XYZ file of C-alpha atoms in Angstrom:
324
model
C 49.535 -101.252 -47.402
C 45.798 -102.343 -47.204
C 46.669 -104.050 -44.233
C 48.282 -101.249 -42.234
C 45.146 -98.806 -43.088
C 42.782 -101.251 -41.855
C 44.685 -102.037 -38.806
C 45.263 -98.510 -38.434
C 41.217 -97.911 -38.302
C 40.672 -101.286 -36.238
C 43.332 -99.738 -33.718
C 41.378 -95.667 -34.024
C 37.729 -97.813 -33.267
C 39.439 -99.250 -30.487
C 40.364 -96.248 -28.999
C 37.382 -94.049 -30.125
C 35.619 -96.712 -28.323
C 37.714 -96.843 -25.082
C 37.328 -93.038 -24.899
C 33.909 -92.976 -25.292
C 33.603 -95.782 -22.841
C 35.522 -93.822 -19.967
C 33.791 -90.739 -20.744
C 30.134 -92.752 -19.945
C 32.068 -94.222 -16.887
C 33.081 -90.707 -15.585
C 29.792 -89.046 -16.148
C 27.918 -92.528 -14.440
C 30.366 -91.723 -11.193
C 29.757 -87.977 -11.107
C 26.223 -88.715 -11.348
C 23.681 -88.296 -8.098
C 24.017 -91.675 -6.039
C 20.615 -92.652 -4.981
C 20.530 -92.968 -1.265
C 19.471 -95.648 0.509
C 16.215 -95.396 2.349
C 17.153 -96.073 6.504
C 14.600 -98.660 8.528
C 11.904 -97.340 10.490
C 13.455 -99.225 13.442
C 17.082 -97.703 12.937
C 16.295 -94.338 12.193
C 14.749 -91.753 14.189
C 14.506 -88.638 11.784
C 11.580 -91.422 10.589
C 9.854 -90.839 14.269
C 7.901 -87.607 14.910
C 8.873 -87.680 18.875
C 12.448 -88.205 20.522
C 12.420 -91.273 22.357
C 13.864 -90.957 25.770
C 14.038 -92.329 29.582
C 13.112 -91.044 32.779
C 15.237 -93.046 34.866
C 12.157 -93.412 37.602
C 11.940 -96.360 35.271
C 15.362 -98.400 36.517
C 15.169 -96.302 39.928
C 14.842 -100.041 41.750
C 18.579 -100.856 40.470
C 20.053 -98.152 42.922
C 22.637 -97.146 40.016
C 24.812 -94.019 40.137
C 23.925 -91.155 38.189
C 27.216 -91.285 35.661
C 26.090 -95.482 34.801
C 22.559 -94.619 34.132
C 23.318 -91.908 31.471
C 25.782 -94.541 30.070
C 22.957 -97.031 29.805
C 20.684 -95.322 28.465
C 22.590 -93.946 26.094
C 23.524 -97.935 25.303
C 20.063 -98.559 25.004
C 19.588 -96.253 21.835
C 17.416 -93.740 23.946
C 17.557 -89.774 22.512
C 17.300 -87.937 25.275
C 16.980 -88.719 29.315
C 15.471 -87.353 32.467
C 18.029 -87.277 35.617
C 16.588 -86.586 39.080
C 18.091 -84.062 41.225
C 18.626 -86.512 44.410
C 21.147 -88.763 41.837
C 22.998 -85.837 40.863
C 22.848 -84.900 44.666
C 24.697 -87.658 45.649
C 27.224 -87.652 42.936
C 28.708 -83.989 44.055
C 28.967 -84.814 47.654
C 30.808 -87.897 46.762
C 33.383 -85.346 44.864
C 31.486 -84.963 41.826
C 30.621 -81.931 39.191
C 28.092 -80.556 37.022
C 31.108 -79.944 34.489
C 31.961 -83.658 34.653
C 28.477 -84.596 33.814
C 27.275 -82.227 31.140
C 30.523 -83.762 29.539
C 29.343 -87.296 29.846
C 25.655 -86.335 28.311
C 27.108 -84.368 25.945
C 29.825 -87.222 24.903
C 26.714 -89.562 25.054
C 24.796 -88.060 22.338
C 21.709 -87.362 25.096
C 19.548 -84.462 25.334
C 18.615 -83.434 28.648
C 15.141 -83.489 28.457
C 14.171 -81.946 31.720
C 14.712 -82.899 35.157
C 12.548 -84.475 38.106
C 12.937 -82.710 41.588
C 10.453 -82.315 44.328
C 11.167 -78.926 45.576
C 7.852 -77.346 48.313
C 7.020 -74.116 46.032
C 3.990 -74.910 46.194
C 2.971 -74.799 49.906
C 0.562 -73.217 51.816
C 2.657 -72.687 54.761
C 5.147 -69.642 53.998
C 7.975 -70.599 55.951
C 7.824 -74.163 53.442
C 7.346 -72.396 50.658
C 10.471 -69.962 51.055
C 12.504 -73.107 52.073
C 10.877 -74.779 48.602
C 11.822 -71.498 46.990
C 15.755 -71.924 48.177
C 15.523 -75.544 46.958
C 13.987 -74.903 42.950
C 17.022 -71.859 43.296
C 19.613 -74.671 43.912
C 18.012 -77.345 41.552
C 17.495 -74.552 38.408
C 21.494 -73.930 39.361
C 21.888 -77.917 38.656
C 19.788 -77.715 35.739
C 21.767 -74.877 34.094
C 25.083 -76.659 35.396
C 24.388 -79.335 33.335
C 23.195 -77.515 29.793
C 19.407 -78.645 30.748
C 16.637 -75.902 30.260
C 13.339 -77.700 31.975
C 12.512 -78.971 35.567
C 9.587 -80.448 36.772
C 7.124 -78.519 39.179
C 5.287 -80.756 40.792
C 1.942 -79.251 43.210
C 3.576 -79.745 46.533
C 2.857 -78.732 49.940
C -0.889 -78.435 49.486
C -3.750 -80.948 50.815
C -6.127 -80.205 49.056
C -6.950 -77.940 46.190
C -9.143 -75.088 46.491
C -10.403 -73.929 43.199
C -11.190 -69.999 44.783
C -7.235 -70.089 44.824
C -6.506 -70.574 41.692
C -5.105 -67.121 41.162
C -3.191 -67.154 44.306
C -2.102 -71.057 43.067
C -0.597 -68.663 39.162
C 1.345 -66.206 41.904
C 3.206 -69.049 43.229
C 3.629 -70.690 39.511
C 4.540 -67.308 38.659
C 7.279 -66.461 41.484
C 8.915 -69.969 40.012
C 9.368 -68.827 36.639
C 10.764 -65.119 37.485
C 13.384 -67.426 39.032
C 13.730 -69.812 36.217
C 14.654 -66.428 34.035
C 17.512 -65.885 36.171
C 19.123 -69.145 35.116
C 17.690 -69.782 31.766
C 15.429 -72.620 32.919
C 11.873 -72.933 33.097
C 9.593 -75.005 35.706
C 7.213 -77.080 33.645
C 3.994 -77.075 36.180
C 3.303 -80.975 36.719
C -0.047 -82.593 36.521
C -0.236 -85.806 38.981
C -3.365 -88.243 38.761
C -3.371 -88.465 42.590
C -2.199 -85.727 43.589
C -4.225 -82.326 44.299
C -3.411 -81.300 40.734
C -4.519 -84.122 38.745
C -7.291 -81.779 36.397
C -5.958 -80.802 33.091
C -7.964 -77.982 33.434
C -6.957 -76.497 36.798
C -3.491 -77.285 35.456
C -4.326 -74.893 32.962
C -5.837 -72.527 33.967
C -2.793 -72.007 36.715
C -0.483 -71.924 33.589
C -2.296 -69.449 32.016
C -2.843 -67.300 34.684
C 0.405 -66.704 35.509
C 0.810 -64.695 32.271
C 4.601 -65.426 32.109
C 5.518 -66.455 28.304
C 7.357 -69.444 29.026
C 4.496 -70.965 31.169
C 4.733 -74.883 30.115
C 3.243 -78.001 31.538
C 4.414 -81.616 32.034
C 1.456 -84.353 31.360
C 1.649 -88.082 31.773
C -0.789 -90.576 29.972
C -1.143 -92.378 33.015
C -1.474 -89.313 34.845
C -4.135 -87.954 32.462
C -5.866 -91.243 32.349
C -5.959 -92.133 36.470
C -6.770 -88.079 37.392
C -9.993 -88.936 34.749
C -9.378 -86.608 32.227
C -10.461 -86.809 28.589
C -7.858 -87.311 25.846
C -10.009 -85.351 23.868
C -8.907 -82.410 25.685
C -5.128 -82.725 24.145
C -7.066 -80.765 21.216
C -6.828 -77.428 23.481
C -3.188 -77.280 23.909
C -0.642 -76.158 22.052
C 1.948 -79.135 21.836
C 4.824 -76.672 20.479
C 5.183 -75.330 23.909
C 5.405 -78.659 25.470
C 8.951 -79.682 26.090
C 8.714 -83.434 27.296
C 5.442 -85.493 27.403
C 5.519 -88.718 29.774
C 4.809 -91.856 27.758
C 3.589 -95.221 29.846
C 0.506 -97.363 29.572
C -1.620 -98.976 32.406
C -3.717 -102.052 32.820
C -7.542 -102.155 32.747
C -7.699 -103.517 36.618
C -7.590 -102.684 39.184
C -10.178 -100.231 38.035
C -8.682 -96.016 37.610
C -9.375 -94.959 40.597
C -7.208 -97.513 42.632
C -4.078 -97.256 40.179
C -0.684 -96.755 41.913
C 2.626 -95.478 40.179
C 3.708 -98.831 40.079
C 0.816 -100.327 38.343
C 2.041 -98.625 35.184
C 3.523 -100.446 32.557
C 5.253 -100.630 28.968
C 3.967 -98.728 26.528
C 1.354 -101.688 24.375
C 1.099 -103.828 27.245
C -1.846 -101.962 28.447
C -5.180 -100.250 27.760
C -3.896 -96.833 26.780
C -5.202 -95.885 23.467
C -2.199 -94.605 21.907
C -3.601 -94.786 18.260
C -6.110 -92.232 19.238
C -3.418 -90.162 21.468
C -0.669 -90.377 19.690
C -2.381 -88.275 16.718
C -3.686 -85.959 18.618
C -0.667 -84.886 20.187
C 0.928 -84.728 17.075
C -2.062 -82.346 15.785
C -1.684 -80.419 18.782
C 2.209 -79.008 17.629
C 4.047 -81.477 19.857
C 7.490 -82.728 18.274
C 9.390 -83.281 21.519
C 10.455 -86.327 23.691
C 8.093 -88.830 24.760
C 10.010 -90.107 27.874
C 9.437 -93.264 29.341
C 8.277 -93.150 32.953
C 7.763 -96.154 34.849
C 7.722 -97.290 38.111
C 6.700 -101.407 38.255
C 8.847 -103.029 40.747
C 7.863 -106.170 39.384
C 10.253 -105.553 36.151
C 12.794 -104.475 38.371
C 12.210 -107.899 40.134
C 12.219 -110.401 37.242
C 14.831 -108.687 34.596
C 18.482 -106.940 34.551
C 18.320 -103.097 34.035
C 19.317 -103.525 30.192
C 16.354 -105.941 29.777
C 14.326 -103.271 30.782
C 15.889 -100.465 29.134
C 15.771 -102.516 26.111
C 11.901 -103.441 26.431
C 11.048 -99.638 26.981
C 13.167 -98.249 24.484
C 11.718 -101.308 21.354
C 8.505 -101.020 23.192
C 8.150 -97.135 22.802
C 9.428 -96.842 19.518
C 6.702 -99.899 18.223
C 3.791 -97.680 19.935
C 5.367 -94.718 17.913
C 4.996 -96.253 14.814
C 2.265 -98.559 14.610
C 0.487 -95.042 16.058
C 1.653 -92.414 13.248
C 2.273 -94.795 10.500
């Protein structure tokens, strides 16, 4: 009888025990996971900017429009910039917009903004209606394909004459009533060389045109080559930038002889980005930093993916050696 009472209360401990055991178990596996922290390198909610690809960079491969979204979107880029020509050529060879917002959108890419070359600028009016008729059909492009930017580069002028400058916000101006129409809005470019390489006149156009969803497009190189001050990044208000141009350039030849195709990866040049990078960050920007590059030398010596590769690891190092 003492035997069956003290098996009885070996076999009750068991199973008090087994109980209480299961009940810990459940409440360990309903309890908050923790989560495991992502690598810098494989995770871009860690980055501040979208990394993405202007594809001026692999323009010397002479690749359809359709492969270099694919690639790029291979590469691990975030976001790309097409150029109007490319998707020129892929509609009159029986192509759509449809068929190609489905392929960016089925890539995971944001369509950053678009490059075309359209004469709004011009003195002469008879250019400047045609360059009128050409942003009309390119904002139509940009709209086919779910994009809301396109770049407005200063074209059809010599020289800049700074009496103008009002005149010069008219035409900016005219560009962006248009852009309303279609839900897409010129981003007024700023080129080193070109007559419009002042981050001020830039500016001050911008401004002047009074229209809320004035915007401009700025380039390090550009900034750098046109001899403007980094400094000056502290006077504009990042949020409203869109798309920043990321590159770096060498220290010879000296500024004022730089050519596009002098510019390199991002690192592998003189461009101070530990000093830039913060201050565009300070200055409200959180959008892409694309990659804008035009060294025929790369395009000489390494495959398109080598060089996709390169700017995308390249970019993304700057990033966070920069902010970190």
């Amino acid at each position: 009888m003492l035997e069956k009472k003290i098996s009885r209360r070996n076999m009750l401990r068991t199973t008090g025990l087994a109980v209480l055991g299961s009940t810990f178990a459940g409440l360990a596996s309903c309890a908050p996971k923790k989560k495991e922290e992502p690598s810098p390198e494989a995770s871009s909610s860690k980055r501040p900017f979208r990394v993405c690809l202007n594809v001026s960079t692999i323009a010397g491969y002479k690749l359809p429009v359709q492969k270099q979204i694919d690639l790029c979107a291979e590469a691990g880029f975030e976001g790309i910039e097409l150029w109007t020509r490319d998707v020129d050529a892929f509609v009159k060879q029986g192509g759509t917009y449809e068929t190609l917002r489905r392929q960016l959108e089925g890539s995971g890419l944001l369509l950053e903004n678009m490059i075309g070359f359209a004469s709004w600028f011009a003195d002469d009016l008879s250019k400047r209606k045609e360059g009128l008729n050409q942003m009309r059909h390119d904002m139509e492009m940009v709209a086919g394909l779910g994009g809301k930017f396109i770049a407005a580069p200063a074209q059809g002028v010599t020289q800049l004459d700074r009496t103008r400058l009002p005149e010069y916000s008219e035409r900016y101006r005219a560009i962006l009533d248009l852009g309303d129409e279609m839900g897409v809005t010129p981003i007024l470019e700023l080129w080193g060389a070109g007559i419009l390489n002042q981050l001020s006149d830039t500016m001050a156009i911008a401004i002047a045109s009074g229209h809320s969803r004035a915007s401009v497009l700025l380039d390090f190189y550009h900034l750098y080559r046109g001899g403007n001050s980094f400094d000056s990044l502290r006077l504009i208000n990042g949020k409203i930038l869109p798309v920043f141009h990321i590159n770096d350039y060498p220290e010879l030849p000296p500024r004022t002889e730089l050519r596009d195709s002098d510019r390199v990866f991002p690192g592998d040049g003189i461009c101070p980005f530990n000093k830039v990078l913060p201050l565009l960050y300070d200055s409200g920007f959180r959008g892409g930093l694309s990659v804008e590059l035009f060294n025929k030398g790369y395009w000489e010596t390494m495959d398109v993916k080598e060089v996709l590769k390169k700017s995308f690891e390249k970019t993304t190092q700057v990033i966070n050696s920069s902010m970190g």
